[in-house]
CSV table of C-alpha atoms and ligand atoms in Angstrom, one decimal:
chain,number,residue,atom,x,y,z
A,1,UNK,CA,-39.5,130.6,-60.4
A,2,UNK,CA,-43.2,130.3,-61.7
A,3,UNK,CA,-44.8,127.0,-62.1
A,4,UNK,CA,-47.7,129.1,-63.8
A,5,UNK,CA,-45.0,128.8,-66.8
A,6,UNK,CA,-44.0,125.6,-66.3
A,7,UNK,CA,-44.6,122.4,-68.6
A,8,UNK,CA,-47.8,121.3,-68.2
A,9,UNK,CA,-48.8,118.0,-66.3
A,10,UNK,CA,-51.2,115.8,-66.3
A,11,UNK,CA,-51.8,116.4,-62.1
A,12,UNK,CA,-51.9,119.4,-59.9
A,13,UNK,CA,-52.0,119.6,-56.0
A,14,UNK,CA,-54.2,120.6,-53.6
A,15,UNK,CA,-54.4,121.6,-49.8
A,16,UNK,CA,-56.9,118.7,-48.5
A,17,UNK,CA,-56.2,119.2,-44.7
A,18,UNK,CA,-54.4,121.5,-42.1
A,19,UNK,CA,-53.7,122.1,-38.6
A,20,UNK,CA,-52.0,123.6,-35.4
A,21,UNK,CA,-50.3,123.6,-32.5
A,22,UNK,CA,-48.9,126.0,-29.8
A,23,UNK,CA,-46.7,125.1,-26.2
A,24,UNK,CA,-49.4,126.2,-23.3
A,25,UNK,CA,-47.1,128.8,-21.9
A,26,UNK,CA,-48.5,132.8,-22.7
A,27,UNK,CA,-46.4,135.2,-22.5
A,28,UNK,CA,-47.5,138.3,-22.0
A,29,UNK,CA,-46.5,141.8,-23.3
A,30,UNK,CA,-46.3,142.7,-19.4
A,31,UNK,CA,-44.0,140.0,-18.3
A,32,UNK,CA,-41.7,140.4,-21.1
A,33,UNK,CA,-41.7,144.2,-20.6
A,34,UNK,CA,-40.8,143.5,-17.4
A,35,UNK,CA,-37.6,142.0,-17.5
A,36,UNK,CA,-36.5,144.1,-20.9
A,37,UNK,CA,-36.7,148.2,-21.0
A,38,UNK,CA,-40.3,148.2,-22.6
A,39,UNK,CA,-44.1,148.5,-22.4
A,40,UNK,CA,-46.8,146.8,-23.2
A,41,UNK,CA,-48.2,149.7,-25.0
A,42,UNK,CA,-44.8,150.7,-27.3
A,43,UNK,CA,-45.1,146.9,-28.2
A,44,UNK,CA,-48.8,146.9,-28.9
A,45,UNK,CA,-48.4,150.3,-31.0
A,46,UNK,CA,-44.9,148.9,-33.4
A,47,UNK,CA,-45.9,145.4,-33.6
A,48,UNK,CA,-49.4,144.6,-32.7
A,49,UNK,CA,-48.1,141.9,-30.9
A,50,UNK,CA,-50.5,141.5,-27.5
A,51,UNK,CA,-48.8,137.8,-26.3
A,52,UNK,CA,-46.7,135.0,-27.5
A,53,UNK,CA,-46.6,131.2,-26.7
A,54,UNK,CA,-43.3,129.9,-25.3
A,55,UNK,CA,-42.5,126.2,-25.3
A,56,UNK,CA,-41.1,124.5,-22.2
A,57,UNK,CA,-38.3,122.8,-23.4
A,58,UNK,CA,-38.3,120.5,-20.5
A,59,UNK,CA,-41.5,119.3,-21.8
A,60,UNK,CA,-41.1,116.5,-24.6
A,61,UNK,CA,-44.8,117.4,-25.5
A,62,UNK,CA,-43.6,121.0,-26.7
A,63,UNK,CA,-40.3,119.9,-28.7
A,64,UNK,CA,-40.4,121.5,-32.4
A,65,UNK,CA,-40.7,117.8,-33.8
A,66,UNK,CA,-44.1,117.2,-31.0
A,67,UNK,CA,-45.7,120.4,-32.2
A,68,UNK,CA,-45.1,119.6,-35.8
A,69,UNK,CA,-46.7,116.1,-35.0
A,70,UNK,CA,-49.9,117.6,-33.6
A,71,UNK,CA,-50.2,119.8,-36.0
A,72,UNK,CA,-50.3,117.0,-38.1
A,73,UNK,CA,-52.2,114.5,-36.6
A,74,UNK,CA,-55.2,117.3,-37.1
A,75,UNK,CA,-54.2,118.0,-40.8
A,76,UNK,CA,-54.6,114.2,-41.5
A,77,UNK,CA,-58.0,113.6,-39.3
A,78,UNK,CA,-59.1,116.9,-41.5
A,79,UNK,CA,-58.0,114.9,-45.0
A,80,UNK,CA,-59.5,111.5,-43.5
A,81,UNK,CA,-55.8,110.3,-44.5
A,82,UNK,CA,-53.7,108.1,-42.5
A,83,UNK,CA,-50.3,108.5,-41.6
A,84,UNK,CA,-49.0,105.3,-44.0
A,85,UNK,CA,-50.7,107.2,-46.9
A,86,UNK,CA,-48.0,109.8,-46.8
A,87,UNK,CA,-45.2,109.5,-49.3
A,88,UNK,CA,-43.3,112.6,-48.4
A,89,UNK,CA,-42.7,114.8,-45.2
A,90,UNK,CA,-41.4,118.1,-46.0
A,91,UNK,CA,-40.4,119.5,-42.9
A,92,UNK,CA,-39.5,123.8,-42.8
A,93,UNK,CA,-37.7,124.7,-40.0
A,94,UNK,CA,-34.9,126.6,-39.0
A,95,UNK,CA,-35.0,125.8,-34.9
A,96,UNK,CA,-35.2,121.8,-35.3
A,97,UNK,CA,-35.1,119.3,-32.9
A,98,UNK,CA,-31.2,118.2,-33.8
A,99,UNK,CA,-29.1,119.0,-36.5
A,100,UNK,CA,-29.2,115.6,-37.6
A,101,UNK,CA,-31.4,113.5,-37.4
A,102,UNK,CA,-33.5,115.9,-39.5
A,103,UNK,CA,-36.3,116.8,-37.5
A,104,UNK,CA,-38.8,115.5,-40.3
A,105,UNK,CA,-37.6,112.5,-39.5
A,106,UNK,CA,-38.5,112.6,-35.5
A,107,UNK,CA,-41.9,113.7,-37.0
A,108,UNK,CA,-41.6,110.2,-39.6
A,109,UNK,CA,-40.8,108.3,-36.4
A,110,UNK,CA,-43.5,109.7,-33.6
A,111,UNK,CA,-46.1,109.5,-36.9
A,112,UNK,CA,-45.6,106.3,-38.3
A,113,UNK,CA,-45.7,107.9,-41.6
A,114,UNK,CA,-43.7,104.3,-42.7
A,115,UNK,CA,-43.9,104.8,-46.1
A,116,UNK,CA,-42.7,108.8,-46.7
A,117,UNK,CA,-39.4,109.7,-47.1
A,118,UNK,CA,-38.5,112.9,-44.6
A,119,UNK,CA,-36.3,115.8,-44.9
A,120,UNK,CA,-36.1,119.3,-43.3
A,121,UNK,CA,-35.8,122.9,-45.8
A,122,UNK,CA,-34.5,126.0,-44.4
A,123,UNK,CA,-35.7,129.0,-45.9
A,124,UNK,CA,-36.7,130.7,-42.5
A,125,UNK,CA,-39.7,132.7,-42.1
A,126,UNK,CA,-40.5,131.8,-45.9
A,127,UNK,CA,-39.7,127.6,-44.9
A,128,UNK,CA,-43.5,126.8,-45.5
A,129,UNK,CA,-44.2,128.3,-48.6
A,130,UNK,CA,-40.9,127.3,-50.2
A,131,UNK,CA,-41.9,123.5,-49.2
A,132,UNK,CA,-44.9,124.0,-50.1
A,133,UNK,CA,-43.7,124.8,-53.4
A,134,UNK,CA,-41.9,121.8,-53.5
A,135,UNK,CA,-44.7,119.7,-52.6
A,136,UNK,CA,-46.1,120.9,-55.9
A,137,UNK,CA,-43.0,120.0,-58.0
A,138,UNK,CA,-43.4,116.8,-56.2
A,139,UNK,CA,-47.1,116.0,-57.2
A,140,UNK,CA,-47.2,117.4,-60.2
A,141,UNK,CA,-44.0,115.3,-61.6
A,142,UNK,CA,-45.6,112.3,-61.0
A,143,UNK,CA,-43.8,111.2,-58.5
A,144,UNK,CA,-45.8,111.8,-54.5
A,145,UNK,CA,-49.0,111.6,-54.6
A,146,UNK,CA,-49.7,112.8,-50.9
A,147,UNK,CA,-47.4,114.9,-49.0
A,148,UNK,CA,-47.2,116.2,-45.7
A,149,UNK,CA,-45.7,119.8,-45.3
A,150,UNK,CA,-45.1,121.1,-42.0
A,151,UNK,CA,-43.6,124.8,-40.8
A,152,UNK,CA,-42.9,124.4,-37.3
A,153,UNK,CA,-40.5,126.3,-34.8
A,154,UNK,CA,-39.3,126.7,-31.4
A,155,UNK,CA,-37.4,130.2,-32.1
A,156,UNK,CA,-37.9,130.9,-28.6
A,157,UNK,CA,-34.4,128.8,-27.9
A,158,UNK,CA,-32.6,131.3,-30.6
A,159,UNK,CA,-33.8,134.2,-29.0
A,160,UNK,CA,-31.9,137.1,-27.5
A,161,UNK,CA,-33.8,137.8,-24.2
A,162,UNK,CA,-31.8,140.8,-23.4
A,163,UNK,CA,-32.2,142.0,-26.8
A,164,UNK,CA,-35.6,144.2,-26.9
A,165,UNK,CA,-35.5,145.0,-30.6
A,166,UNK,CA,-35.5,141.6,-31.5
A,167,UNK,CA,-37.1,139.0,-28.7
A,168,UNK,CA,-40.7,141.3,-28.6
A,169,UNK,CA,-41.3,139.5,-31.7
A,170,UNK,CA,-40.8,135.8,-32.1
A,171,UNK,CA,-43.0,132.9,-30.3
A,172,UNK,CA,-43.3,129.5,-30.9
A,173,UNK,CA,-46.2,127.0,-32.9
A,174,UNK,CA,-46.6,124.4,-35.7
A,175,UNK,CA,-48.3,124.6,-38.5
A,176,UNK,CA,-49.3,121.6,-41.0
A,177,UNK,CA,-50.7,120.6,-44.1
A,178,UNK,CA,-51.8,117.5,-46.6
A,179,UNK,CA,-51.2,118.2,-50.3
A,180,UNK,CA,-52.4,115.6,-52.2
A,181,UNK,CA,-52.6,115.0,-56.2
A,182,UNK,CA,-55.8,116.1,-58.3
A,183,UNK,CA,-56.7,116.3,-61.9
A,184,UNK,CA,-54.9,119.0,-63.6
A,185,UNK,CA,-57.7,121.2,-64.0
A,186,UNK,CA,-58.9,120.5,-60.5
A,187,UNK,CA,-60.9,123.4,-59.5
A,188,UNK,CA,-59.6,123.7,-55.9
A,189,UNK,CA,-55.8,123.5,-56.5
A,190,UNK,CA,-52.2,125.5,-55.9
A,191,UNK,CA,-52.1,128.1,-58.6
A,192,UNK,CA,-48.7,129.3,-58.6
A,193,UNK,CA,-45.6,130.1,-56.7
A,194,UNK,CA,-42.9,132.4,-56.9
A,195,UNK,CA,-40.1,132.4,-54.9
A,196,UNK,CA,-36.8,134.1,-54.8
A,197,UNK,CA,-34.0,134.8,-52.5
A,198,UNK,CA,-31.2,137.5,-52.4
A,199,UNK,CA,-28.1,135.9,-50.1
A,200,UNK,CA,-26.7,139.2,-50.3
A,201,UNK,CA,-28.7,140.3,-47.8
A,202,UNK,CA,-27.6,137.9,-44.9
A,203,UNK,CA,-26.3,140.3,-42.6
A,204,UNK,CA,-29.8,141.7,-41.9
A,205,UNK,CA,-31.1,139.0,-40.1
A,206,UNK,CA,-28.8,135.9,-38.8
A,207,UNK,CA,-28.0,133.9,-35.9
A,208,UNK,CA,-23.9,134.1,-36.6
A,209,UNK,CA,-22.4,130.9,-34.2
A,210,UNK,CA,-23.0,127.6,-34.0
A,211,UNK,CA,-22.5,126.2,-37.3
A,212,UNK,CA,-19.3,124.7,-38.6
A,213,UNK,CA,-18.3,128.4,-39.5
A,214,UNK,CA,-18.3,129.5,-36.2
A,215,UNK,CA,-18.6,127.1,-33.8
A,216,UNK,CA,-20.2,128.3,-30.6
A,217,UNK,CA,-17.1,129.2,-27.8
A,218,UNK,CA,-17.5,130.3,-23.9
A,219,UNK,CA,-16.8,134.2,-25.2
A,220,UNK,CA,-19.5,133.7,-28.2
A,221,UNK,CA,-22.3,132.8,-25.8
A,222,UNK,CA,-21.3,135.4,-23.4
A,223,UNK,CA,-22.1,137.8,-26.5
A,224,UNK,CA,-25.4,136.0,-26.9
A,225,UNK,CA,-23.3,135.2,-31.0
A,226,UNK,CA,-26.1,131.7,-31.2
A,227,UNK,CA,-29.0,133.8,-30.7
A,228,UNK,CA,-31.0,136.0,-33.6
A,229,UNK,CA,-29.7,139.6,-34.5
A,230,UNK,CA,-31.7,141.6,-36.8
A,231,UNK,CA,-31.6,144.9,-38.3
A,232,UNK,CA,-35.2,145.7,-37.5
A,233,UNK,CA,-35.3,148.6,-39.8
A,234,UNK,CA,-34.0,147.5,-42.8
A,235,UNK,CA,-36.2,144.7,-43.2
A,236,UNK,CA,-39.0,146.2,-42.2
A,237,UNK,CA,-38.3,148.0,-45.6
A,238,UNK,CA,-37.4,145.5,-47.8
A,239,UNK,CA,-40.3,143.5,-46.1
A,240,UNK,CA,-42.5,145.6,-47.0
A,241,UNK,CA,-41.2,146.2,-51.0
A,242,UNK,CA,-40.9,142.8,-51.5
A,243,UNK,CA,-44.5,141.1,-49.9
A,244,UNK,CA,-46.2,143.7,-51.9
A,245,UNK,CA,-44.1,142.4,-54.9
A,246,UNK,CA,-44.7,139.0,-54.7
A,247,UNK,CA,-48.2,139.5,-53.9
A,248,UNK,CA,-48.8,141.3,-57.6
A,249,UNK,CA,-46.5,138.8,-59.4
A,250,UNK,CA,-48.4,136.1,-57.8
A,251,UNK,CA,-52.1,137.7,-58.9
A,252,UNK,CA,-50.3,139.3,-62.8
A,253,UNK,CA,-49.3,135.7,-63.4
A,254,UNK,CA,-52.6,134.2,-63.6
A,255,UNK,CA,-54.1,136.4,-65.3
A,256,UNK,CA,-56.4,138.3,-61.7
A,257,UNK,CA,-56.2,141.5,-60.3
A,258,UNK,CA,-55.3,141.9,-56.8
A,259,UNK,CA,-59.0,142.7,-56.0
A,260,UNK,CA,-59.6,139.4,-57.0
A,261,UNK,CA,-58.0,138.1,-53.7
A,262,UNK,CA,-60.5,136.9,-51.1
A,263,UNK,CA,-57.5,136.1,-48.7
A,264,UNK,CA,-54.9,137.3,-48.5
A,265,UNK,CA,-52.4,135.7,-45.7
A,266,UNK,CA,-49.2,137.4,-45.6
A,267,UNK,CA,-46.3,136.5,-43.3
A,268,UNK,CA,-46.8,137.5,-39.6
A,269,UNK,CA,-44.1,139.3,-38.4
A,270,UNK,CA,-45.3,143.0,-37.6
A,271,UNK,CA,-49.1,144.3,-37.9
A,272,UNK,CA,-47.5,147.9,-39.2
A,273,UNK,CA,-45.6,145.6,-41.8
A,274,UNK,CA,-48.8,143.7,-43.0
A,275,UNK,CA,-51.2,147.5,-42.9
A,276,UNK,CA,-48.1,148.7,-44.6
A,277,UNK,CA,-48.3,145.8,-47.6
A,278,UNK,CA,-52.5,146.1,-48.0
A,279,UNK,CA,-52.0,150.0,-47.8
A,280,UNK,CA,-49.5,149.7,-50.9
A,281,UNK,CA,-51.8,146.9,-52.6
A,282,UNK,CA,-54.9,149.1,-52.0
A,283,UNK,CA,-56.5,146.0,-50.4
A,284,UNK,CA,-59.0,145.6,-47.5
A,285,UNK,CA,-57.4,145.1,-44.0
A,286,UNK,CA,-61.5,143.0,-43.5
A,287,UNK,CA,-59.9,140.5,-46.0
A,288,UNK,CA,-56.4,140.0,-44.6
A,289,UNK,CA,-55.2,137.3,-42.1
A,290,UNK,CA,-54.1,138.4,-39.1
A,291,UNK,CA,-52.9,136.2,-35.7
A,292,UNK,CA,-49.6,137.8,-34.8
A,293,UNK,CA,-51.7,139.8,-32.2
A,294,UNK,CA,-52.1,136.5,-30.9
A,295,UNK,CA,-49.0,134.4,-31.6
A,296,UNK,CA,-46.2,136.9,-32.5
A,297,UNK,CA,-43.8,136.1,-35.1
A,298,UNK,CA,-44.1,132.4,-35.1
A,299,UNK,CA,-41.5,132.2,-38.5
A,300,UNK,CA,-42.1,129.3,-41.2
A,301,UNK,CA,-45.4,128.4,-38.6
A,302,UNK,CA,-47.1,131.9,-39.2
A,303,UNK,CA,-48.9,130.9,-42.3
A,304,UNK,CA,-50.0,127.0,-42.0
A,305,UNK,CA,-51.3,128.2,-38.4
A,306,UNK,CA,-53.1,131.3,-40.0
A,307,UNK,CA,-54.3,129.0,-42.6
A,308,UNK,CA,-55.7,127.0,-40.3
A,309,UNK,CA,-57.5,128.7,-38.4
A,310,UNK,CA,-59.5,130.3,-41.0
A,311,UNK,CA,-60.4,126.9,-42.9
A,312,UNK,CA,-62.0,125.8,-39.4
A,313,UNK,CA,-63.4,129.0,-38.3
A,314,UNK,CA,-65.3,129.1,-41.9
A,315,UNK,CA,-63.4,132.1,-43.0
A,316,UNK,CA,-61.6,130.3,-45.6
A,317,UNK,CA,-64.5,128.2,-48.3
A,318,UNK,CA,-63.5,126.1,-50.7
A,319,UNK,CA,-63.8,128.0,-54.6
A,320,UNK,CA,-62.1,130.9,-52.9
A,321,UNK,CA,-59.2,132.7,-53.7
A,322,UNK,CA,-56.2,132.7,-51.0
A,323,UNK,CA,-52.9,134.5,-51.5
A,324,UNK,CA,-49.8,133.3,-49.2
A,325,UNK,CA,-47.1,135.8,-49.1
A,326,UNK,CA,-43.6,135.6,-47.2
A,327,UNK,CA,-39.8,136.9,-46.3
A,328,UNK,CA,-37.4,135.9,-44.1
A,329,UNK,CA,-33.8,135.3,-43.3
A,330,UNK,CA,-31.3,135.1,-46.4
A,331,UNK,CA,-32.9,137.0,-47.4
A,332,UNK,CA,-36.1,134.8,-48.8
A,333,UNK,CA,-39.4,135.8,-50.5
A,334,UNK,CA,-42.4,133.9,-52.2
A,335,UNK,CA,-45.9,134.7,-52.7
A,336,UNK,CA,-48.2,131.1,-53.6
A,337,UNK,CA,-51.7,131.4,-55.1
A,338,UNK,CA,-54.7,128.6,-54.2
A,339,UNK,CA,-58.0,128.3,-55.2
A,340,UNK,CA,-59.3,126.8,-52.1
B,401,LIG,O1,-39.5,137.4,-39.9
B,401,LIG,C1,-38.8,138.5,-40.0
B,401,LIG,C2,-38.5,139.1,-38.7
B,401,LIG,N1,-38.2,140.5,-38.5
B,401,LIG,C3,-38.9,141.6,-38.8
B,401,LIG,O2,-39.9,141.5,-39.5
B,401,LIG,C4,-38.5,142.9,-38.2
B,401,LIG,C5,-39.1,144.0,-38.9
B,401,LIG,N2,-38.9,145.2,-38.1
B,401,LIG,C6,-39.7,145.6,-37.1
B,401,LIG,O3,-40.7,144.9,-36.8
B,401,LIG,C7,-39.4,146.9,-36.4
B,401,LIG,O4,-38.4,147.5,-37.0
B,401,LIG,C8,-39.1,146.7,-34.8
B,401,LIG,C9,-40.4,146.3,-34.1
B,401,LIG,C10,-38.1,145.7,-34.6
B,401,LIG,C11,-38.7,148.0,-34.3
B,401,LIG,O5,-39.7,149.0,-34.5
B,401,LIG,P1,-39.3,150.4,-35.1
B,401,LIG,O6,-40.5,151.2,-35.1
B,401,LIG,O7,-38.6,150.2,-36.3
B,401,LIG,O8,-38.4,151.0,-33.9
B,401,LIG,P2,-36.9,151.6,-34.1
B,401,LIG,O9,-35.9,150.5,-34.3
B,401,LIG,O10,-36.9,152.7,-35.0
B,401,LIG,O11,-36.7,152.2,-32.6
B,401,LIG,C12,-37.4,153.3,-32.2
B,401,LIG,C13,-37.0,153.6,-30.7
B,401,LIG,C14,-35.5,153.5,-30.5
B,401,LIG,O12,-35.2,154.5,-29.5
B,401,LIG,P3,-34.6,155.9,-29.8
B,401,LIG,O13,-33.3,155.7,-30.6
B,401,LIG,O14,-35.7,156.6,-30.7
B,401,LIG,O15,-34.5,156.6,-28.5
B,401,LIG,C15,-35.3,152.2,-29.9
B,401,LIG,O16,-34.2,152.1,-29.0
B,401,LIG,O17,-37.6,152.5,-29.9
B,401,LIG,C16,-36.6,151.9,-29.1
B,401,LIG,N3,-36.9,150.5,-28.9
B,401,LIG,C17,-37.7,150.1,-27.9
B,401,LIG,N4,-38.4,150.8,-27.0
B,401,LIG,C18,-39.2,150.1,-26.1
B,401,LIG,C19,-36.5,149.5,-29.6
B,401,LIG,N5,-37.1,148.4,-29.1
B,401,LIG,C20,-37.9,148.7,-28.1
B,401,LIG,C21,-38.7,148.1,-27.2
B,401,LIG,N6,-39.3,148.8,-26.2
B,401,LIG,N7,-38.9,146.7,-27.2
């Protein structure tokens, strides 16, 4: 799908505010290594991952739906917007609060966001992007005219801490931001997005029980059947195929060459994954966002965080190009284009 293609509109959107959050806890490469067969150092070399944060989930301060709401309490004071002003919580997340109520609308209800209508989007480790996306629609339809869009997750719950091919990665943060309406030819504004999935590929990274097809039984937790399993290989492959993909669709379609890019911010799941993707792209590792050293694979959170961070460190000014660039579980993909 290409909104670079799409019928034109009288609006477009643009990203007017962003922010983060993370639990307090660090854990450390050490710890973990302790209690799995590892090392800090065969972590460091195949991921790049140094620590993770871990929520306490006996702290309400740390549920996904509280991280998600201080994430956005700094994306609004950013915007100078007020929580009444939003018309639409998009919420991406595949480790919510409760299966229902949505955890958008915990967000709606600790925000007083009164006046937005609240819903949650699974796409996994793509989830921002893919609401992002549909913040766009949204605005440039006509019909929101600010919109909040969060990627927040606790994955720590849906880990596998026995499993040390998979738990090395994930950790746990929030990410936010406020898209609000401009003038068509705005010149800070969403470019384009492309997104795509390929359900064909489910069996490389799920979390089999504890939905209605497989309700979660004594023997199913024993085998650890509600926590993540991943084929760490084979997506590391198609990871790598697809980012550098979407990245070139994303840069083909308006017209720019990849060189163009002043940011590039692909999804953080494995340091050898992103050098992998700029290697491919013949792009500059000094112009590629990078916190999974810090934050491990953080899922739909990895990009609004990384965002974030950059736009209040200075890295990220407006007039500048910044590529977004994703895959998850579902498989799911998408690349969006902003001029900042
Ligand atoms: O948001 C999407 C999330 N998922 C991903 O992006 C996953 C992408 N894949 C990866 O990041 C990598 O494939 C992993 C980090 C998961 C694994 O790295 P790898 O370089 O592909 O390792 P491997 O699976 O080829 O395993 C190499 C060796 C194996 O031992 P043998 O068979 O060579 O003796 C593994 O058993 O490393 C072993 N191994 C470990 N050793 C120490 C696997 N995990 C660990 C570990 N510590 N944590």
């Amino acid at each position: 799908m290409s909104p670079a293609t799409a019928p034109s509109s009288p609006y477009s959107s643009r990203i007017v505010g962003t922010g983060s959050a993370f639990p307090h806890r660090r854990l450390t490469n050490d710890e973990l290594a302790a209690k799995i067969d590892s090392s800090d150092e065969w972590i460091r070399e195949r991921t790049g991952i140094a620590e993770r944060r871990i929520s306490d989930p006996s702290n309400p301060a740390e549920y996904n739906s509280s991280l998600g709401l201080e994430a956005a309490l700094k994306a609004l004071e950013m915007a100078g917007k007020k929580p009444e002003d939003i018309d639409q919580i998009l919420y991406a997340t595949c480790s919510g609060d409760t299966i229902i109520p949505s955890t958008a609308c915990w967000l709606q209800s600790k925000l007083g966001a009164t006046k937005a209508w609240a819903v949650d989007l699974n796409a996994a480790c793509s989830g921002f992007l893919y609401a992002l996306s549909t913040a766009d629609m949204f605005i440039r339809s006509g019909q929101s005219r600010t919109v909040l869009v969060v990627g927040a997750e606790v994955l720590s719950a849906n880990v596998n801490w026995e499993d040390r091919t998979s738990c090395i990665l994930f950790g746990d943060g929030a990410g936010a931001a406020i898209v609000e309406r401009a003038p068509a030819d705005s010149s800070s504004r969403i470019l384009s997005s492309h997104l795509e999935s390929d359900g064909s590929l489910w069996e490389l990274l799920l979390i089999p029980a504890g939905g209605t097809k497989a309700p979660v039984t004594h023997e199913g937790l024993d085998q650890h059947q509600n926590k993540i399993q991943m084929k760490g290989k084979e997506v590391f492959k198609v990871a790598v195929r697809t980012l550098a993909d979407f990245a070139v669709r994303a840069v083909e379609s308006n017209g720019l060459k990849v060189s163009d890019i002043d940011w590039f911010v692909p999804h953080q799941a494995n340091l050898r994954i992103i050098e992998a993707v700029a290697n491919r792209l013949d792009f500059p590792m000094e112009k590629v966002l990078v916190n999974v050293d810090r934050y491990g694979n953080t899922s739909s959170a990895t990009v609004p965080t990384m965002l974030d961070e950059a736009v209040r460190d200075g890295r990220i000014r407006p007039g500048q190009l910044v590529l977004m660039d994703v895959f998850g579980a579902g498989l799911t993909y998408g690349s969006v284009l902003v001029r900042w």
